[in-house]
Amino acid sequence: MSTAVNKKAPTYYNFVAGEWVESSSKERLESRNPATGELVSYSQKSNRHDVKEIIDTVHYTFHQSDWGVNPKLRYEALLSLANKISDNIEHLSRILTIEQGKTIRESRIEITGCIDTLKYFAGAARTVFGRSMQLEPNNFGVIAKEPIGVVSIISPWNWPALLMIRELAPALAAGNGVIVKPASLTPGISVEIFKLIAEIPEFPKGIISIITGPGSSIGAEMAKSEKIDMISFTGDTSTGKSILEMGANTIKKIALELGGKSPNVVFDDANLDKAIPFIGRSIFISAGQICMAGSRVLIHESIKDEVVSRLKDYADSLRVENGLLETADMGPLVSKDQLNIVAEYCEIGCREGKMITGGYQLTGGEYDNGYFFAPTIIDDLPSNCRVLKEEIFGPVLAVQTFSNDEEALEMANDSEFGLSAGVWTTDLNRAMKMSKGIKAGTVWINTYNKNFPETEFGGYKKSGLGRTRGIDGLMEYCETKHIHFEME
Ligand code: NAD
């Protein structure tokens, strides 16, 4: 595949009431390829006035159309979107890679994941079940599930297509009106998907919109709006906290999918031939810019040297290059800011621990045009070191050592986050005890990063509020109403 990018960068517009609209300020944001620095696209730098208009439109359409009470229409619309994305996998994957930097192989996985998610929730739109029950001899209750109203989906830049669709699909399946606010670094892939949405007549004009621009102004405006009934936010824990605060006055529902510092726990009876590539991939996929990154590896002391040596070999074998190359195992970091953050953590790691491999920006030749960082492993860090405690969001793996099961569990839970964990053992009892004991929304046994639209995902502790995916994920986007009949 060629790494050349179109000479003329496209301009993306907001999608409001079924039309493509320029921001009233006429200001634009630039998006650049993190592998080459080339201009990729322009998008609208929307302002508060634009957000108010978009909220009014979706609010009006939600209350006027029969979208919320027409599950078959929603099924048709979501299935149609899945099929249109299927017809455009290569085009969308390429846009995703040049905008975000991830490898083209990973982009294909992300886009295929969007299709699977849409198909699952298309079916789910026709199964938004409540329940009914006899309560007393003359009293009968119906517990009905209804759409919440207008939902704003605020999404991050790391898996911008799938994380948007992960929320968009259940929100629409449940019958809500939706406004998407993508991250400013990656608006293009989201708007490209909206171009396909615009071709689908089953979506009532105005039921679904996208607006691009700075989160600090337009995201905040949505959090405060009386006409938005729910915010579904995926992003940094500190941003999630401020959205909770901003939304408090309106008592709107807020679902949060936040950061992580996930451990892989490797016991002395683990199948290392299987574990090593999974653990390596868990931290170096997306150059570590993934919420469920296995950024800590906890190793039983008896096998520590072997595991660290094999993980080093894995890290050193990765081809770090422009994600458009089919041979790339890891692309660049998304921006200069992200590169600086990762480099700063590596400086701390160098000072307080022992660098096993990496720890530096890759330079020379084509590397000089982008934000490439070496896959990094750091050992011997003090237990209170920031590298062990904070989410780095880069290709940095921290090694910890334990001597028994109790210590392993304590270390795994020694984090303010609780998003996911991996447990590597062939002992079933141990696997069961660990999976029950670890405070995380997902615990993988002898595998990692296995996600399905059918299985719930979300965080304990500061990793989030609520669940996405699966039946619970659909129910997050529903109100519950008790309708009560009393017979004469
Ligand atoms: P971020 O919090 O900086 O931005 C996320 C979104 O929020 C963007 O669209 C941004 O424009 C918007 N935003 C920023 N400030 C805002 C404000 N004051 N009010 C409203 N909206 C605002 O996060 P990011 O850097 O884009 O993403 C990385 C973070 O996301 C990491 O912490 C990662 O762990 C987390 N994440 C979590 C999950 C999950 O499922 N739990 C998935 C992916 C990423």
Tab-separated table of C-alpha atoms in Angstrom, residues 76-485:
chain	number	residue	atom	x	y	z
A	76	GLU	CA	-33.240	-1.280	9.365
A	77	ALA	CA	-31.208	1.907	9.840
A	78	LEU	CA	-28.462	0.258	11.916
A	79	LEU	CA	-28.204	-2.753	9.628
A	80	SER	CA	-27.969	-0.483	6.619
A	81	LEU	CA	-25.115	1.423	8.283
A	82	ALA	CA	-23.323	-1.871	9.029
A	83	ASN	CA	-23.609	-2.841	5.349
A	84	LYS	CA	-22.396	0.531	4.103
A	85	ILE	CA	-19.356	0.359	6.373
A	86	SER	CA	-18.746	-3.186	5.078
A	87	ASP	CA	-18.596	-1.787	1.543
A	88	ASN	CA	-16.004	0.800	2.626
A	89	ILE	CA	-13.610	-1.069	4.920
A	90	GLU	CA	-10.425	-0.188	3.044
A	91	HIS	CA	-11.355	3.465	2.517
A	92	LEU	CA	-12.273	3.970	6.190
A	93	SER	CA	-9.244	2.021	7.460
A	94	ARG	CA	-6.905	4.208	5.434
A	95	ILE	CA	-8.514	7.412	6.748
A	96	LEU	CA	-8.217	6.074	10.290
A	97	THR	CA	-4.532	5.259	9.881
A	98	ILE	CA	-3.486	8.558	8.319
A	99	GLU	CA	-5.404	10.529	10.913
A	100	GLN	CA	-4.659	8.533	14.070
A	101	GLY	CA	-1.390	6.797	13.179
A	102	LYS	CA	-2.352	3.215	14.080
A	103	THR	CA	-1.330	0.409	11.761
A	104	ILE	CA	-3.529	-0.360	8.793
A	105	ARG	CA	-4.016	-3.907	10.083
A	106	GLU	CA	-5.312	-2.530	13.361
A	107	SER	CA	-7.537	-0.041	11.530
A	108	ARG	CA	-9.167	-2.921	9.660
A	109	ILE	CA	-9.821	-4.654	12.987
A	110	GLU	CA	-11.371	-1.450	14.332
A	111	ILE	CA	-13.623	-0.908	11.311
A	112	THR	CA	-14.670	-4.568	11.261
A	113	GLY	CA	-15.503	-4.212	14.962
A	114	CYS	CA	-17.835	-1.308	14.054
A	115	ILE	CA	-19.712	-3.574	11.630
A	116	ASP	CA	-20.080	-6.368	14.184
A	117	THR	CA	-21.271	-3.931	16.853
A	118	LEU	CA	-23.843	-2.353	14.541
A	119	LYS	CA	-25.205	-5.757	13.519
A	120	TYR	CA	-25.528	-6.859	17.136
A	121	PHE	CA	-27.358	-3.699	18.194
A	122	ALA	CA	-29.504	-3.692	15.058
A	123	GLY	CA	-30.927	-6.991	16.325
A	124	ALA	CA	-31.031	-5.703	19.896
A	125	ALA	CA	-33.220	-2.774	18.787
A	126	ARG	CA	-36.025	-5.322	18.391
A	127	THR	CA	-35.489	-6.815	21.846
A	128	VAL	CA	-35.721	-3.856	24.206
A	129	PHE	CA	-37.655	-5.966	26.686
A	130	GLY	CA	-39.287	-4.813	29.879
A	131	ARG	CA	-41.202	-7.224	32.109
A	132	SER	CA	-44.627	-7.623	33.598
A	133	MET	CA	-45.908	-9.095	36.840
A	134	GLN	CA	-48.943	-9.746	38.957
A	135	LEU	CA	-48.450	-7.750	42.168
A	136	GLU	CA	-51.667	-8.235	44.099
A	137	PRO	CA	-54.969	-9.932	43.196
A	138	ASN	CA	-56.187	-6.779	41.434
A	139	ASN	CA	-52.840	-5.180	40.654
A	140	PHE	CA	-50.655	-5.752	37.644
A	141	GLY	CA	-47.402	-3.999	36.795
A	142	VAL	CA	-45.594	-3.445	33.523
A	143	ILE	CA	-41.975	-2.377	33.668
A	144	ALA	CA	-41.389	-0.670	30.341
A	145	LYS	CA	-38.068	0.375	28.842
A	146	GLU	CA	-38.132	3.691	26.993
A	147	PRO	CA	-35.497	5.861	25.309
A	148	ILE	CA	-33.949	8.494	27.566
A	149	GLY	CA	-34.207	11.331	25.032
A	150	VAL	CA	-31.255	13.238	23.582
A	151	VAL	CA	-27.877	11.600	24.193
A	152	SER	CA	-24.554	13.303	23.618
A	153	ILE	CA	-21.665	10.972	22.834
A	154	ILE	CA	-18.254	12.511	23.524
A	155	SER	CA	-15.513	10.250	22.195
A	156	PRO	CA	-11.696	10.049	22.360
A	157	TRP	CA	-9.029	9.843	19.651
A	158	ASN	CA	-7.461	6.453	20.353
A	159	TRP	CA	-10.108	4.123	18.810
A	160	PRO	CA	-12.235	6.879	17.343
A	161	ALA	CA	-14.425	4.786	15.046
A	162	LEU	CA	-15.210	1.846	17.296
A	163	LEU	CA	-15.617	3.871	20.481
A	164	MET	CA	-18.086	6.160	18.722
A	165	ILE	CA	-20.024	3.198	17.266
A	166	ARG	CA	-19.828	1.308	20.579
A	167	GLU	CA	-22.052	4.031	22.084
A	168	LEU	CA	-23.914	5.222	18.996
A	169	ALA	CA	-25.285	1.762	18.180
A	170	PRO	CA	-26.957	1.037	21.557
A	171	ALA	CA	-28.064	4.668	21.984
A	172	LEU	CA	-29.877	4.529	18.632
A	173	ALA	CA	-31.080	0.948	19.134
A	174	ALA	CA	-32.787	2.090	22.340
A	175	GLY	CA	-34.548	4.850	20.375
A	176	ASN	CA	-32.686	7.985	21.453
A	177	GLY	CA	-31.704	11.039	19.436
A	178	VAL	CA	-27.911	11.384	19.320
A	179	ILE	CA	-25.280	14.099	18.992
A	180	VAL	CA	-21.665	12.979	18.537
A	181	LYS	CA	-18.690	15.133	19.530
A	182	PRO	CA	-15.489	13.395	18.327
A	183	ALA	CA	-12.005	14.234	19.608
A	184	SER	CA	-10.368	17.168	17.858
A	185	LEU	CA	-7.349	15.077	16.795
A	186	THR	CA	-9.520	12.564	14.908
A	187	PRO	CA	-12.698	14.159	13.551
A	188	GLY	CA	-12.277	12.791	10.015
A	189	ILE	CA	-13.027	9.112	10.584
A	190	SER	CA	-16.207	9.972	12.507
A	191	VAL	CA	-17.433	12.391	9.833
A	192	GLU	CA	-16.646	9.821	7.110
A	193	ILE	CA	-18.959	7.376	8.909
A	194	PHE	CA	-21.576	10.137	9.133
A	195	LYS	CA	-21.350	10.541	5.347
A	196	LEU	CA	-22.667	6.974	5.164
A	197	ILE	CA	-25.342	7.732	7.762
A	198	ALA	CA	-26.458	10.674	5.602
A	199	GLU	CA	-27.262	8.224	2.770
A	200	ILE	CA	-29.637	6.129	4.902
A	201	PRO	CA	-33.277	7.252	4.536
A	202	GLU	CA	-34.440	5.282	7.611
A	203	PHE	CA	-32.733	7.801	9.915
A	204	PRO	CA	-35.221	10.668	10.381
A	205	LYS	CA	-33.505	13.941	9.402
A	206	GLY	CA	-32.205	15.499	12.614
A	207	ILE	CA	-32.283	12.407	14.846
A	208	ILE	CA	-28.520	12.011	14.597
A	209	SER	CA	-25.915	14.763	14.290
A	210	ILE	CA	-22.193	15.333	14.571
A	211	ILE	CA	-20.389	18.471	15.644
A	212	THR	CA	-16.615	18.955	15.762
A	213	GLY	CA	-14.592	21.371	17.854
A	214	PRO	CA	-12.858	21.850	21.191
A	215	GLY	CA	-14.138	19.696	24.048
A	216	SER	CA	-13.471	22.395	26.623
A	217	SER	CA	-16.121	24.673	25.075
A	218	ILE	CA	-18.616	22.618	23.065
A	219	GLY	CA	-18.290	19.416	25.110
A	220	ALA	CA	-18.817	21.479	28.232
A	221	GLU	CA	-21.857	23.213	26.713
A	222	MET	CA	-23.444	19.815	26.101
A	223	ALA	CA	-22.728	18.676	29.652
A	224	LYS	CA	-24.574	21.747	30.968
A	225	SER	CA	-27.511	21.750	28.546
A	226	GLU	CA	-31.038	21.198	29.931
A	227	LYS	CA	-32.063	19.683	26.591
A	228	ILE	CA	-29.496	16.883	26.731
A	229	ASP	CA	-30.743	14.000	28.839
A	230	MET	CA	-27.622	11.878	28.929
A	231	ILE	CA	-23.898	12.240	28.314
A	232	SER	CA	-21.971	9.163	27.275
A	233	PHE	CA	-18.327	10.055	27.723
A	234	THR	CA	-15.234	8.040	26.883
A	235	GLY	CA	-11.929	9.650	27.729
A	236	ASP	CA	-9.579	10.721	30.458
A	237	THR	CA	-10.604	10.273	34.105
A	238	SER	CA	-10.040	13.970	34.915
A	239	THR	CA	-12.273	15.071	31.996
A	240	GLY	CA	-14.914	12.563	33.118
A	241	LYS	CA	-14.851	14.066	36.591
A	242	SER	CA	-15.381	17.583	35.260
A	243	ILE	CA	-18.278	16.368	33.071
A	244	LEU	CA	-19.897	14.877	36.177
A	245	GLU	CA	-19.527	18.229	37.910
A	246	MET	CA	-20.824	20.231	34.934
A	247	GLY	CA	-23.791	17.908	34.478
A	248	ALA	CA	-24.763	17.972	38.153
A	249	ASN	CA	-27.052	21.017	37.935
A	250	THR	CA	-29.269	19.376	35.335
A	251	ILE	CA	-29.267	15.915	37.030
A	252	LYS	CA	-28.715	14.283	33.655
A	253	LYS	CA	-27.581	10.698	33.344
A	254	ILE	CA	-23.819	10.405	32.825
A	255	ALA	CA	-22.049	7.239	31.676
A	256	LEU	CA	-18.272	7.292	31.924
A	257	GLU	CA	-15.701	5.010	30.268
A	258	LEU	CA	-12.370	6.217	31.621
A	259	GLY	CA	-8.708	5.337	32.023
A	260	GLY	CA	-6.900	2.251	33.275
A	261	LYS	CA	-3.637	0.825	34.610
A	262	SER	CA	-4.323	-2.811	33.948
A	263	PRO	CA	-2.175	-5.707	35.190
A	264	ASN	CA	-1.285	-8.998	33.546
A	265	VAL	CA	-0.554	-11.445	36.384
A	266	VAL	CA	1.779	-14.277	35.366
A	267	PHE	CA	1.995	-17.288	37.685
A	268	ASP	CA	4.769	-19.893	37.650
A	269	ASP	CA	2.469	-22.485	36.010
A	270	ALA	CA	1.501	-20.205	33.086
A	271	ASN	CA	1.827	-21.302	29.476
A	272	LEU	CA	4.462	-18.728	28.543
A	273	ASP	CA	4.456	-19.573	24.852
A	274	LYS	CA	0.905	-18.273	24.738
A	275	ALA	CA	1.246	-15.563	27.386
A	276	ILE	CA	4.242	-13.632	26.026
A	277	PRO	CA	2.729	-12.484	22.685
A	278	PHE	CA	-0.593	-11.661	24.335
A	279	ILE	CA	1.058	-9.607	27.088
A	280	GLY	CA	3.302	-7.863	24.551
A	281	ARG	CA	0.382	-7.075	22.298
A	282	SER	CA	-1.724	-5.887	25.234
A	283	ILE	CA	0.662	-2.975	25.817
A	284	PHE	CA	2.099	-2.288	22.367
A	285	ILE	CA	-1.144	-2.402	20.361
A	286	SER	CA	-2.094	1.169	19.361
A	287	ALA	CA	1.368	2.170	20.660
A	288	GLY	CA	-0.064	1.701	24.152
A	289	GLN	CA	-2.794	4.274	23.511
A	290	ILE	CA	-5.633	2.025	24.563
A	291	CYS	CA	-7.653	2.188	27.768
A	292	MET	CA	-7.307	-1.536	28.510
A	293	ALA	CA	-3.537	-1.584	27.828
A	294	GLY	CA	-1.826	-4.195	29.981
A	295	SER	CA	0.594	-1.559	31.245
A	296	ARG	CA	1.735	-3.518	34.300
A	297	VAL	CA	3.046	-7.083	34.231
A	298	LEU	CA	3.164	-8.851	37.615
A	299	ILE	CA	5.456	-11.884	37.475
A	300	HIS	CA	6.083	-14.696	39.955
A	301	GLU	CA	9.664	-14.333	41.197
A	302	SER	CA	10.660	-17.848	40.086
A	303	ILE	CA	10.052	-17.090	36.384
A	304	LYS	CA	10.763	-13.378	36.363
A	305	ASP	CA	14.066	-13.419	34.463
A	306	GLU	CA	12.687	-15.664	31.754
A	307	VAL	CA	9.471	-13.625	31.303
A	308	VAL	CA	11.287	-10.289	31.218
A	309	SER	CA	13.831	-11.581	28.739
A	310	ARG	CA	11.121	-12.970	26.447
A	311	LEU	CA	9.073	-9.761	26.684
A	312	LYS	CA	12.191	-7.778	25.774
A	313	ASP	CA	12.695	-9.975	22.703
A	314	TYR	CA	9.047	-9.402	21.772
A	315	ALA	CA	9.354	-5.602	22.168
A	316	ASP	CA	12.616	-5.436	20.244
A	317	SER	CA	11.166	-7.467	17.365
A	318	LEU	CA	8.351	-4.994	16.652
A	319	ARG	CA	8.566	-2.970	13.452
A	320	VAL	CA	7.753	0.620	14.338
A	321	GLU	CA	6.933	2.528	11.163
A	322	ASN	CA	4.330	4.455	9.191
A	323	GLY	CA	1.072	2.633	9.916
A	324	LEU	CA	0.144	2.576	6.232
A	325	LEU	CA	2.869	-0.012	5.587
A	326	GLU	CA	1.445	-3.546	5.777
A	327	THR	CA	4.605	-4.574	7.647
A	328	ALA	CA	4.084	-2.103	10.521
A	329	ASP	CA	3.554	-3.616	13.976
A	330	MET	CA	3.334	-0.271	15.741
A	331	GLY	CA	2.726	3.249	14.431
A	332	PRO	CA	3.548	6.632	15.958
A	333	LEU	CA	1.981	8.284	18.985
A	334	VAL	CA	-0.947	10.479	18.067
A	335	SER	CA	0.651	13.901	18.681
A	336	LYS	CA	3.660	15.809	19.895
A	337	ASP	CA	1.919	16.393	23.226
A	338	GLN	CA	1.386	12.669	23.695
A	339	LEU	CA	5.016	11.995	22.803
A	340	ASN	CA	6.184	14.524	25.397
A	341	ILE	CA	3.990	12.931	28.079
A	342	VAL	CA	5.372	9.453	27.344
A	343	ALA	CA	8.958	10.740	27.258
A	344	GLU	CA	8.465	12.413	30.639
A	345	TYR	CA	7.279	9.154	32.237
A	346	CYS	CA	10.281	7.378	30.744
A	347	GLU	CA	12.626	9.933	32.307
A	348	ILE	CA	11.049	9.164	35.682
A	349	GLY	CA	11.347	5.427	34.948
A	350	CYS	CA	15.029	5.835	34.076
A	351	ARG	CA	15.695	7.761	37.276
A	352	GLU	CA	13.752	5.527	39.656
A	353	GLY	CA	13.971	2.104	38.010
A	354	LYS	CA	15.879	0.041	35.475
A	355	MET	CA	15.243	0.430	31.745
A	356	ILE	CA	15.046	-3.035	30.167
A	357	THR	CA	14.512	-1.734	26.643
A	358	GLY	CA	13.378	1.433	24.829
A	359	GLY	CA	12.574	4.622	26.726
A	360	TYR	CA	13.328	7.054	23.905
A	361	GLN	CA	11.856	8.744	20.837
A	362	LEU	CA	12.879	7.115	17.562
A	363	THR	CA	14.755	9.523	15.324
A	364	GLY	CA	16.549	9.630	11.992
A	365	GLY	CA	15.214	9.314	8.442
A	366	GLU	CA	11.414	9.148	8.187
A	367	TYR	CA	11.118	8.981	11.973
A	368	ASP	CA	12.002	12.680	12.103
A	369	ASN	CA	8.678	13.650	10.513
A	370	GLY	CA	6.518	11.854	13.097
A	371	TYR	CA	6.078	10.951	16.750
A	372	PHE	CA	7.583	7.476	16.942
A	373	PHE	CA	8.562	6.001	20.300
A	374	ALA	CA	10.435	2.797	21.048
A	375	PRO	CA	8.527	-0.057	22.745
A	376	THR	CA	9.624	0.289	26.357
A	377	ILE	CA	9.936	-2.009	29.389
A	378	ILE	CA	10.932	-0.722	32.832
A	379	ASP	CA	11.737	-2.835	35.907
A	380	ASP	CA	12.606	-2.267	39.571
A	381	LEU	CA	10.333	0.720	40.151
A	382	PRO	CA	9.447	1.704	43.723
A	383	SER	CA	5.821	0.822	44.507
A	384	ASN	CA	4.758	4.480	44.738
A	385	CYS	CA	6.440	5.496	41.440
A	386	ARG	CA	4.194	7.505	39.075
A	387	VAL	CA	5.079	5.103	36.247
A	388	LEU	CA	3.327	2.331	38.205
A	389	LYS	CA	0.443	4.454	39.436
A	390	GLU	CA	-0.627	6.695	36.537
A	391	GLU	CA	-2.013	5.945	33.116
A	392	ILE	CA	0.764	6.765	30.620
A	393	PHE	CA	-1.135	6.017	27.392
A	394	GLY	CA	2.006	5.030	25.548
A	395	PRO	CA	4.080	1.888	24.778
A	396	VAL	CA	5.515	1.578	28.282
A	397	LEU	CA	5.323	-1.670	30.266
A	398	ALA	CA	6.181	-1.655	33.983
A	399	VAL	CA	7.399	-4.908	35.580
A	400	GLN	CA	6.503	-5.946	39.141
A	401	THR	CA	7.418	-9.130	41.016
A	402	PHE	CA	5.419	-11.178	43.545
A	403	SER	CA	6.187	-14.210	45.664
A	404	ASN	CA	2.727	-15.676	46.408
A	405	ASP	CA	-0.938	-15.483	45.342
A	406	GLU	CA	-1.987	-13.092	48.111
A	407	GLU	CA	0.735	-10.640	47.172
A	408	ALA	CA	-0.198	-10.923	43.487
A	409	LEU	CA	-3.818	-10.031	44.249
A	410	GLU	CA	-2.840	-7.147	46.487
A	411	MET	CA	-0.520	-5.734	43.812
A	412	ALA	CA	-3.108	-6.182	41.056
A	413	ASN	CA	-5.612	-4.161	43.103
A	414	ASP	CA	-3.097	-1.524	44.186
A	415	SER	CA	-4.410	1.056	41.707
A	416	GLU	CA	-7.024	3.767	41.613
A	417	PHE	CA	-8.179	2.252	38.315
A	418	GLY	CA	-10.117	-0.972	37.735
A	419	LEU	CA	-10.751	-1.420	34.051
A	420	SER	CA	-9.312	-4.817	33.104
A	421	ALA	CA	-6.783	-7.503	34.016
A	422	GLY	CA	-5.218	-10.657	32.620
A	423	VAL	CA	-4.475	-13.777	34.697
A	424	TRP	CA	-2.059	-16.404	33.361
A	425	THR	CA	-2.223	-19.768	35.128
A	426	THR	CA	-3.173	-23.368	34.402
A	427	ASP	CA	-4.617	-23.817	37.914
A	428	LEU	CA	-8.398	-23.463	37.739
A	429	ASN	CA	-8.850	-22.697	41.457
A	430	ARG	CA	-6.241	-19.978	41.323
A	431	ALA	CA	-7.823	-18.510	38.176
A	432	MET	CA	-11.221	-18.444	39.868
A	433	LYS	CA	-9.891	-16.843	43.060
A	434	MET	CA	-8.002	-14.185	41.142
A	435	SER	CA	-10.912	-13.355	38.842
A	436	LYS	CA	-13.233	-12.953	41.830
A	437	GLY	CA	-10.647	-10.957	43.813
A	438	ILE	CA	-9.504	-8.481	41.171
A	439	LYS	CA	-11.486	-5.256	41.237
A	440	ALA	CA	-11.870	-4.687	37.510
A	441	GLY	CA	-14.716	-4.650	35.007
A	442	THR	CA	-13.103	-7.353	32.858
A	443	VAL	CA	-10.772	-10.187	33.882
A	444	TRP	CA	-9.341	-12.300	31.079
A	445	ILE	CA	-8.032	-15.766	31.976
A	446	ASN	CA	-5.192	-17.002	29.747
A	447	THR	CA	-5.985	-14.395	27.115
A	448	TYR	CA	-6.281	-10.617	26.785
A	449	ASN	CA	-8.109	-7.923	24.788
A	450	LYS	CA	-11.000	-10.201	23.846
A	451	ASN	CA	-13.993	-7.913	23.360
A	452	PHE	CA	-17.387	-8.672	21.883
A	453	PRO	CA	-20.510	-6.561	21.376
A	454	GLU	CA	-22.299	-9.195	23.505
A	455	THR	CA	-20.083	-8.792	26.599
A	456	GLU	CA	-20.318	-5.866	28.992
A	457	PHE	CA	-17.299	-3.620	29.443
A	458	GLY	CA	-16.589	-0.848	31.938
A	459	GLY	CA	-14.701	0.185	34.997
A	460	TYR	CA	-14.541	-0.296	38.742
A	461	LYS	CA	-13.146	2.601	40.808
A	462	LYS	CA	-11.867	5.580	38.756
A	463	SER	CA	-12.168	3.676	35.471
A	464	GLY	CA	-15.779	4.609	34.989
A	465	LEU	CA	-19.468	4.554	35.741
A	466	GLY	CA	-21.921	2.220	34.051
A	467	ARG	CA	-21.351	-0.442	31.438
A	468	THR	CA	-21.058	-0.387	27.675
A	469	ARG	CA	-21.760	-3.279	25.230
A	470	GLY	CA	-24.081	-6.218	25.845
A	471	ILE	CA	-27.584	-6.093	27.279
A	472	ASP	CA	-26.498	-3.874	30.186
A	473	GLY	CA	-24.932	-1.525	27.642
A	474	LEU	CA	-28.261	-1.257	25.831
A	475	MET	CA	-30.124	-0.713	29.096
A	476	GLU	CA	-27.798	2.198	29.978
A	477	TYR	CA	-29.580	4.081	27.188
A	478	CYS	CA	-33.087	3.298	28.496
A	479	GLU	CA	-35.332	4.847	31.100
A	480	THR	CA	-37.398	2.458	33.202
A	481	LYS	CA	-41.097	3.129	33.683
A	482	HIS	CA	-43.500	1.285	35.945
A	483	ILE	CA	-47.025	1.295	34.453
A	484	HIS	CA	-49.532	0.037	36.994
A	485	PHE	CA	-52.995	-1.392	36.385
